[in-house]
Amino acid sequence: ERLNMLFTLDAADEPRADAFAPLADPLLRRRVSYLDNGAAASLTRQPAAPYYQLQDEAVNAIVALTGGSPFLLHVVNRLLFELSELRGHRGLITLADVRSILPNAIAEADSLLRPAWERATSGEQMALAALAALTETSGGRPIQLDDVRGWLLRESEAPVEETSLAATL
């Protein structure tokens, strides 16, 4: 009675959960979706509070880069915890720290990111590439539609079709 467990699975696997006794009771299931910005920021700050603090700019970048995905938040925040632990939990976590762990975070999230990339149309891939490039140069600040349009005009050989771009985004 005192043992609690948390299982996570992809929504695509949910229909198969009924085959496993611990997961069969629908009253025990909780759907977790993307978190809003406030909840994502809290999930970033609160568990870390006993060990280290984060600059507001770093938290804003984490929220923007993960889009509120619980899995991506877990990956990024775990890597930041490990970085802080290497420093003896001294000093603030900065935007530079967030940038330094991004290659490892992307590698760890490959199992989630790659299938989404491979399912995307070429237009969606170009829009994602634009958002990734612009996010890198903006330091995690919001990206404007005109910036995406400009990037696509510079980087794409095909003209930007406004309706298609709006639908893709």
PDB file of C-alpha atoms in Angstrom:
ATOM      1  CA  GLU A   1       0.000   0.000   0.000  1.00  0.00           C
ATOM      2  CA  ARG A   2       2.878   2.394   0.598  1.00  0.00           C
ATOM      3  CA  LEU A   3       4.477   1.858  -2.792  1.00  0.00           C
ATOM      4  CA  ASN A   4       3.590   4.366  -5.501  1.00  0.00           C
ATOM      5  CA  MET A   5       4.798   4.087  -9.045  1.00  0.00           C
ATOM      6  CA  LEU A   6       4.578   6.314 -12.053  1.00  0.00           C
ATOM      7  CA  PHE A   7       4.587   4.827 -15.544  1.00  0.00           C
ATOM      8  CA  THR A   8       4.729   6.937 -18.644  1.00  0.00           C
ATOM      9  CA  LEU A   9       3.952   5.935 -22.170  1.00  0.00           C
ATOM     10  CA  ASP A  10       3.336   7.570 -25.479  1.00  0.00           C
ATOM     11  CA  ALA A  11      -0.267   8.317 -26.398  1.00  0.00           C
ATOM     12  CA  ALA A  12       0.108   5.967 -29.384  1.00  0.00           C
ATOM     13  CA  ASP A  13       0.718   3.110 -26.926  1.00  0.00           C
ATOM     14  CA  GLU A  14      -2.223   3.945 -24.673  1.00  0.00           C
ATOM     15  CA  PRO A  15      -4.618   1.387 -26.192  1.00  0.00           C
ATOM     16  CA  ARG A  16      -2.170  -1.379 -25.277  1.00  0.00           C
ATOM     17  CA  ALA A  17      -2.033  -0.288 -21.612  1.00  0.00           C
ATOM     18  CA  ASP A  18      -5.136  -2.352 -20.812  1.00  0.00           C
ATOM     19  CA  ALA A  19      -3.096  -5.527 -21.345  1.00  0.00           C
ATOM     20  CA  PHE A  20      -0.926  -4.739 -18.303  1.00  0.00           C
ATOM     21  CA  ALA A  21      -2.581  -5.244 -14.918  1.00  0.00           C
ATOM     22  CA  PRO A  22      -1.001  -2.257 -13.135  1.00  0.00           C
ATOM     23  CA  LEU A  23      -2.120   0.051 -15.936  1.00  0.00           C
ATOM     24  CA  ALA A  24      -5.512  -1.499 -16.702  1.00  0.00           C
ATOM     25  CA  ASP A  25      -7.570   0.576 -14.256  1.00  0.00           C
ATOM     26  CA  PRO A  26      -8.551   3.777 -16.112  1.00  0.00           C
ATOM     27  CA  LEU A  27      -9.224   5.514 -12.763  1.00  0.00           C
ATOM     28  CA  LEU A  28      -5.525   5.293 -11.958  1.00  0.00           C
ATOM     29  CA  ARG A  29      -4.405   6.938 -15.192  1.00  0.00           C
ATOM     30  CA  ARG A  30      -3.501  10.579 -15.561  1.00  0.00           C
ATOM     31  CA  ARG A  31      -2.873  12.259 -18.877  1.00  0.00           C
ATOM     32  CA  VAL A  32       0.023  14.651 -18.869  1.00  0.00           C
ATOM     33  CA  SER A  33       0.146  17.159 -21.665  1.00  0.00           C
ATOM     34  CA  TYR A  34       2.259  20.177 -22.460  1.00  0.00           C
ATOM     35  CA  LEU A  35       2.619  22.579 -19.551  1.00  0.00           C
ATOM     36  CA  ASP A  36       1.815  26.261 -19.782  1.00  0.00           C
ATOM     37  CA  ASN A  37       4.719  28.690 -19.384  1.00  0.00           C
ATOM     38  CA  GLY A  38       4.084  29.295 -15.679  1.00  0.00           C
ATOM     39  CA  ALA A  39       3.927  25.595 -14.837  1.00  0.00           C
ATOM     40  CA  ALA A  40       7.033  24.869 -16.934  1.00  0.00           C
ATOM     41  CA  ALA A  41       8.926  27.668 -15.172  1.00  0.00           C
ATOM     42  CA  SER A  42       7.824  26.334 -11.766  1.00  0.00           C
ATOM     43  CA  LEU A  43       8.889  22.810 -12.694  1.00  0.00           C
ATOM     44  CA  THR A  44      12.267  24.243 -13.646  1.00  0.00           C
ATOM     45  CA  ARG A  45      12.756  26.380 -10.524  1.00  0.00           C
ATOM     46  CA  GLN A  46      11.124  24.536  -7.625  1.00  0.00           C
ATOM     47  CA  PRO A  47      12.886  21.140  -7.624  1.00  0.00           C
ATOM     48  CA  ALA A  48      16.231  22.895  -8.104  1.00  0.00           C
ATOM     49  CA  ALA A  49      15.667  25.490  -5.352  1.00  0.00           C
ATOM     50  CA  PRO A  50      17.423  23.572  -2.539  1.00  0.00           C
ATOM     51  CA  TYR A  51      20.514  23.173  -4.724  1.00  0.00           C
ATOM     52  CA  TYR A  52      20.843  26.111  -7.094  1.00  0.00           C
ATOM     53  CA  GLN A  53      19.072  29.141  -8.521  1.00  0.00           C
ATOM     54  CA  LEU A  54      18.453  30.007 -12.153  1.00  0.00           C
ATOM     55  CA  GLN A  55      18.643  33.388 -13.842  1.00  0.00           C
ATOM     56  CA  ASP A  56      15.302  34.547 -15.214  1.00  0.00           C
ATOM     57  CA  GLU A  57      16.804  34.605 -18.710  1.00  0.00           C
ATOM     58  CA  ALA A  58      17.829  30.930 -18.345  1.00  0.00           C
ATOM     59  CA  VAL A  59      14.335  29.918 -17.189  1.00  0.00           C
ATOM     60  CA  ASN A  60      12.730  31.818 -20.066  1.00  0.00           C
ATOM     61  CA  ALA A  61      15.020  30.061 -22.538  1.00  0.00           C
ATOM     62  CA  ILE A  62      14.266  26.630 -21.041  1.00  0.00           C
ATOM     63  CA  VAL A  63      10.523  27.266 -21.279  1.00  0.00           C
ATOM     64  CA  ALA A  64      10.822  28.529 -24.868  1.00  0.00           C
ATOM     65  CA  LEU A  65      13.123  25.746 -26.032  1.00  0.00           C
ATOM     66  CA  THR A  66      11.113  22.902 -24.491  1.00  0.00           C
ATOM     67  CA  GLY A  67       7.692  24.276 -25.385  1.00  0.00           C
ATOM     68  CA  GLY A  68       6.304  22.923 -22.121  1.00  0.00           C
ATOM     69  CA  SER A  69       6.993  19.285 -23.034  1.00  0.00           C
ATOM     70  CA  PRO A  70       7.364  17.392 -19.738  1.00  0.00           C
ATOM     71  CA  PHE A  71       9.877  15.008 -21.298  1.00  0.00           C
ATOM     72  CA  LEU A  72      12.028  17.798 -22.747  1.00  0.00           C
ATOM     73  CA  LEU A  73      11.833  19.741 -19.480  1.00  0.00           C
ATOM     74  CA  HIS A  74      13.025  16.634 -17.648  1.00  0.00           C
ATOM     75  CA  VAL A  75      15.969  16.160 -20.026  1.00  0.00           C
ATOM     76  CA  VAL A  76      17.099  19.795 -19.890  1.00  0.00           C
ATOM     77  CA  ASN A  77      16.624  20.198 -16.135  1.00  0.00           C
ATOM     78  CA  ARG A  78      18.424  16.933 -15.344  1.00  0.00           C
ATOM     79  CA  LEU A  79      21.406  18.003 -17.448  1.00  0.00           C
ATOM     80  CA  LEU A  80      21.446  21.390 -15.698  1.00  0.00           C
ATOM     81  CA  PHE A  81      21.317  19.662 -12.309  1.00  0.00           C
ATOM     82  CA  GLU A  82      24.299  17.525 -13.283  1.00  0.00           C
ATOM     83  CA  LEU A  83      26.186  20.617 -14.477  1.00  0.00           C
ATOM     84  CA  SER A  84      25.450  22.413 -11.225  1.00  0.00           C
ATOM     85  CA  GLU A  85      26.462  19.335  -9.256  1.00  0.00           C
ATOM     86  CA  LEU A  86      29.850  19.323 -11.007  1.00  0.00           C
ATOM     87  CA  ARG A  87      30.331  22.891  -9.745  1.00  0.00           C
ATOM     88  CA  GLY A  88      29.329  21.947  -6.215  1.00  0.00           C
ATOM     89  CA  HIS A  89      26.001  23.755  -6.715  1.00  0.00           C
ATOM     90  CA  ARG A  90      27.796  27.104  -6.563  1.00  0.00           C
ATOM     91  CA  GLY A  91      26.615  29.981  -8.697  1.00  0.00           C
ATOM     92  CA  LEU A  92      23.529  30.676 -10.746  1.00  0.00           C
ATOM     93  CA  ILE A  93      22.506  28.665 -13.763  1.00  0.00           C
ATOM     94  CA  THR A  94      22.794  31.095 -16.671  1.00  0.00           C
ATOM     95  CA  LEU A  95      21.686  31.262 -20.281  1.00  0.00           C
ATOM     96  CA  ALA A  96      25.232  30.228 -21.242  1.00  0.00           C
ATOM     97  CA  ASP A  97      24.772  27.079 -19.116  1.00  0.00           C
ATOM     98  CA  VAL A  98      21.524  26.287 -20.913  1.00  0.00           C
ATOM     99  CA  ARG A  99      23.261  26.705 -24.263  1.00  0.00           C
ATOM    100  CA  SER A 100      26.136  24.484 -23.154  1.00  0.00           C
ATOM    101  CA  ILE A 101      23.891  21.495 -22.410  1.00  0.00           C
ATOM    102  CA  LEU A 102      21.704  21.814 -25.521  1.00  0.00           C
ATOM    103  CA  PRO A 103      23.728  19.422 -27.722  1.00  0.00           C
ATOM    104  CA  ASN A 104      23.408  16.689 -25.074  1.00  0.00           C
ATOM    105  CA  ALA A 105      19.713  17.482 -24.560  1.00  0.00           C
ATOM    106  CA  ILE A 106      19.035  17.195 -28.276  1.00  0.00           C
ATOM    107  CA  ALA A 107      20.922  13.899 -28.445  1.00  0.00           C
ATOM    108  CA  GLU A 108      18.941  12.508 -25.496  1.00  0.00           C
ATOM    109  CA  ALA A 109      15.640  13.674 -26.983  1.00  0.00           C
ATOM    110  CA  ASP A 110      16.414  12.176 -30.393  1.00  0.00           C
ATOM    111  CA  SER A 111      13.934   9.334 -29.871  1.00  0.00           C
ATOM    112  CA  LEU A 112      11.174  11.929 -29.550  1.00  0.00           C
ATOM    113  CA  LEU A 113      12.407  14.513 -32.034  1.00  0.00           C
ATOM    114  CA  ARG A 114      13.536  12.315 -34.943  1.00  0.00           C
ATOM    115  CA  PRO A 115      10.143  10.632 -35.611  1.00  0.00           C
ATOM    116  CA  ALA A 116       8.438  14.031 -35.569  1.00  0.00           C
ATOM    117  CA  TRP A 117      11.017  15.345 -38.043  1.00  0.00           C
ATOM    118  CA  GLU A 118      10.653  12.323 -40.316  1.00  0.00           C
ATOM    119  CA  ARG A 119       6.837  12.605 -40.335  1.00  0.00           C
ATOM    120  CA  ALA A 120       6.999  16.300 -41.201  1.00  0.00           C
ATOM    121  CA  THR A 121       6.434  17.527 -44.736  1.00  0.00           C
ATOM    122  CA  SER A 122       9.249  19.376 -46.481  1.00  0.00           C
ATOM    123  CA  GLY A 123       7.472  22.674 -45.750  1.00  0.00           C
ATOM    124  CA  GLU A 124       7.182  21.770 -42.069  1.00  0.00           C
ATOM    125  CA  GLN A 125      10.851  20.792 -41.998  1.00  0.00           C
ATOM    126  CA  MET A 126      11.834  24.162 -43.501  1.00  0.00           C
ATOM    127  CA  ALA A 127       9.673  25.990 -40.946  1.00  0.00           C
ATOM    128  CA  LEU A 128      11.205  23.944 -38.102  1.00  0.00           C
ATOM    129  CA  ALA A 129      14.698  24.646 -39.435  1.00  0.00           C
ATOM    130  CA  ALA A 130      13.865  28.351 -39.538  1.00  0.00           C
ATOM    131  CA  LEU A 131      12.520  28.299 -35.981  1.00  0.00           C
ATOM    132  CA  ALA A 132      15.594  26.411 -34.747  1.00  0.00           C
ATOM    133  CA  ALA A 133      18.022  28.796 -36.426  1.00  0.00           C
ATOM    134  CA  LEU A 134      16.135  31.884 -35.289  1.00  0.00           C
ATOM    135  CA  THR A 135      15.769  30.582 -31.726  1.00  0.00           C
ATOM    136  CA  GLU A 136      19.533  30.067 -31.600  1.00  0.00           C
ATOM    137  CA  THR A 137      20.224  33.654 -32.653  1.00  0.00           C
ATOM    138  CA  SER A 138      17.459  35.159 -30.498  1.00  0.00           C
ATOM    139  CA  GLY A 139      18.644  33.505 -27.299  1.00  0.00           C
ATOM    140  CA  GLY A 140      15.274  31.847 -26.747  1.00  0.00           C
ATOM    141  CA  ARG A 141      13.203  35.002 -27.153  1.00  0.00           C
ATOM    142  CA  PRO A 142       9.945  34.799 -29.161  1.00  0.00           C
ATOM    143  CA  ILE A 143      10.226  34.598 -32.941  1.00  0.00           C
ATOM    144  CA  GLN A 144       8.108  36.820 -35.169  1.00  0.00           C
ATOM    145  CA  LEU A 145       6.390  35.560 -38.335  1.00  0.00           C
ATOM    146  CA  ASP A 146       8.284  38.154 -40.398  1.00  0.00           C
ATOM    147  CA  ASP A 147      11.568  36.719 -39.093  1.00  0.00           C
ATOM    148  CA  VAL A 148      10.542  33.212 -40.211  1.00  0.00           C
ATOM    149  CA  ARG A 149       9.438  34.549 -43.588  1.00  0.00           C
ATOM    150  CA  GLY A 150      12.750  36.400 -44.021  1.00  0.00           C
ATOM    151  CA  TRP A 151      14.804  33.353 -43.063  1.00  0.00           C
ATOM    152  CA  LEU A 152      12.891  31.162 -45.503  1.00  0.00           C
ATOM    153  CA  LEU A 153      13.393  33.703 -48.292  1.00  0.00           C
ATOM    154  CA  ARG A 154      17.163  33.702 -47.657  1.00  0.00           C
ATOM    155  CA  GLU A 155      17.610  29.964 -47.149  1.00  0.00           C
ATOM    156  CA  SER A 156      15.031  28.338 -49.411  1.00  0.00           C
ATOM    157  CA  GLU A 157      15.200  28.017 -53.165  1.00  0.00           C
ATOM    158  CA  ALA A 158      11.416  27.923 -53.441  1.00  0.00           C
ATOM    159  CA  PRO A 159       9.325  31.054 -52.879  1.00  0.00           C
ATOM    160  CA  VAL A 160       7.481  31.353 -49.579  1.00  0.00           C
ATOM    161  CA  GLU A 161       3.780  30.644 -50.019  1.00  0.00           C
ATOM    162  CA  GLU A 162       1.989  32.628 -47.302  1.00  0.00           C
ATOM    163  CA  THR A 163      -1.015  30.313 -46.887  1.00  0.00           C
ATOM    164  CA  SER A 164       1.189  27.240 -46.703  1.00  0.00           C
ATOM    165  CA  LEU A 165       3.528  28.924 -44.185  1.00  0.00           C
ATOM    166  CA  ALA A 166       0.620  29.980 -41.971  1.00  0.00           C
ATOM    167  CA  ALA A 167      -0.878  26.475 -42.104  1.00  0.00           C
ATOM    168  CA  THR A 168       2.492  24.906 -41.324  1.00  0.00           C
ATOM    169  CA  LEU A 169       3.127  27.132 -38.334  1.00  0.00           C
TER     170      LEU A 169
END
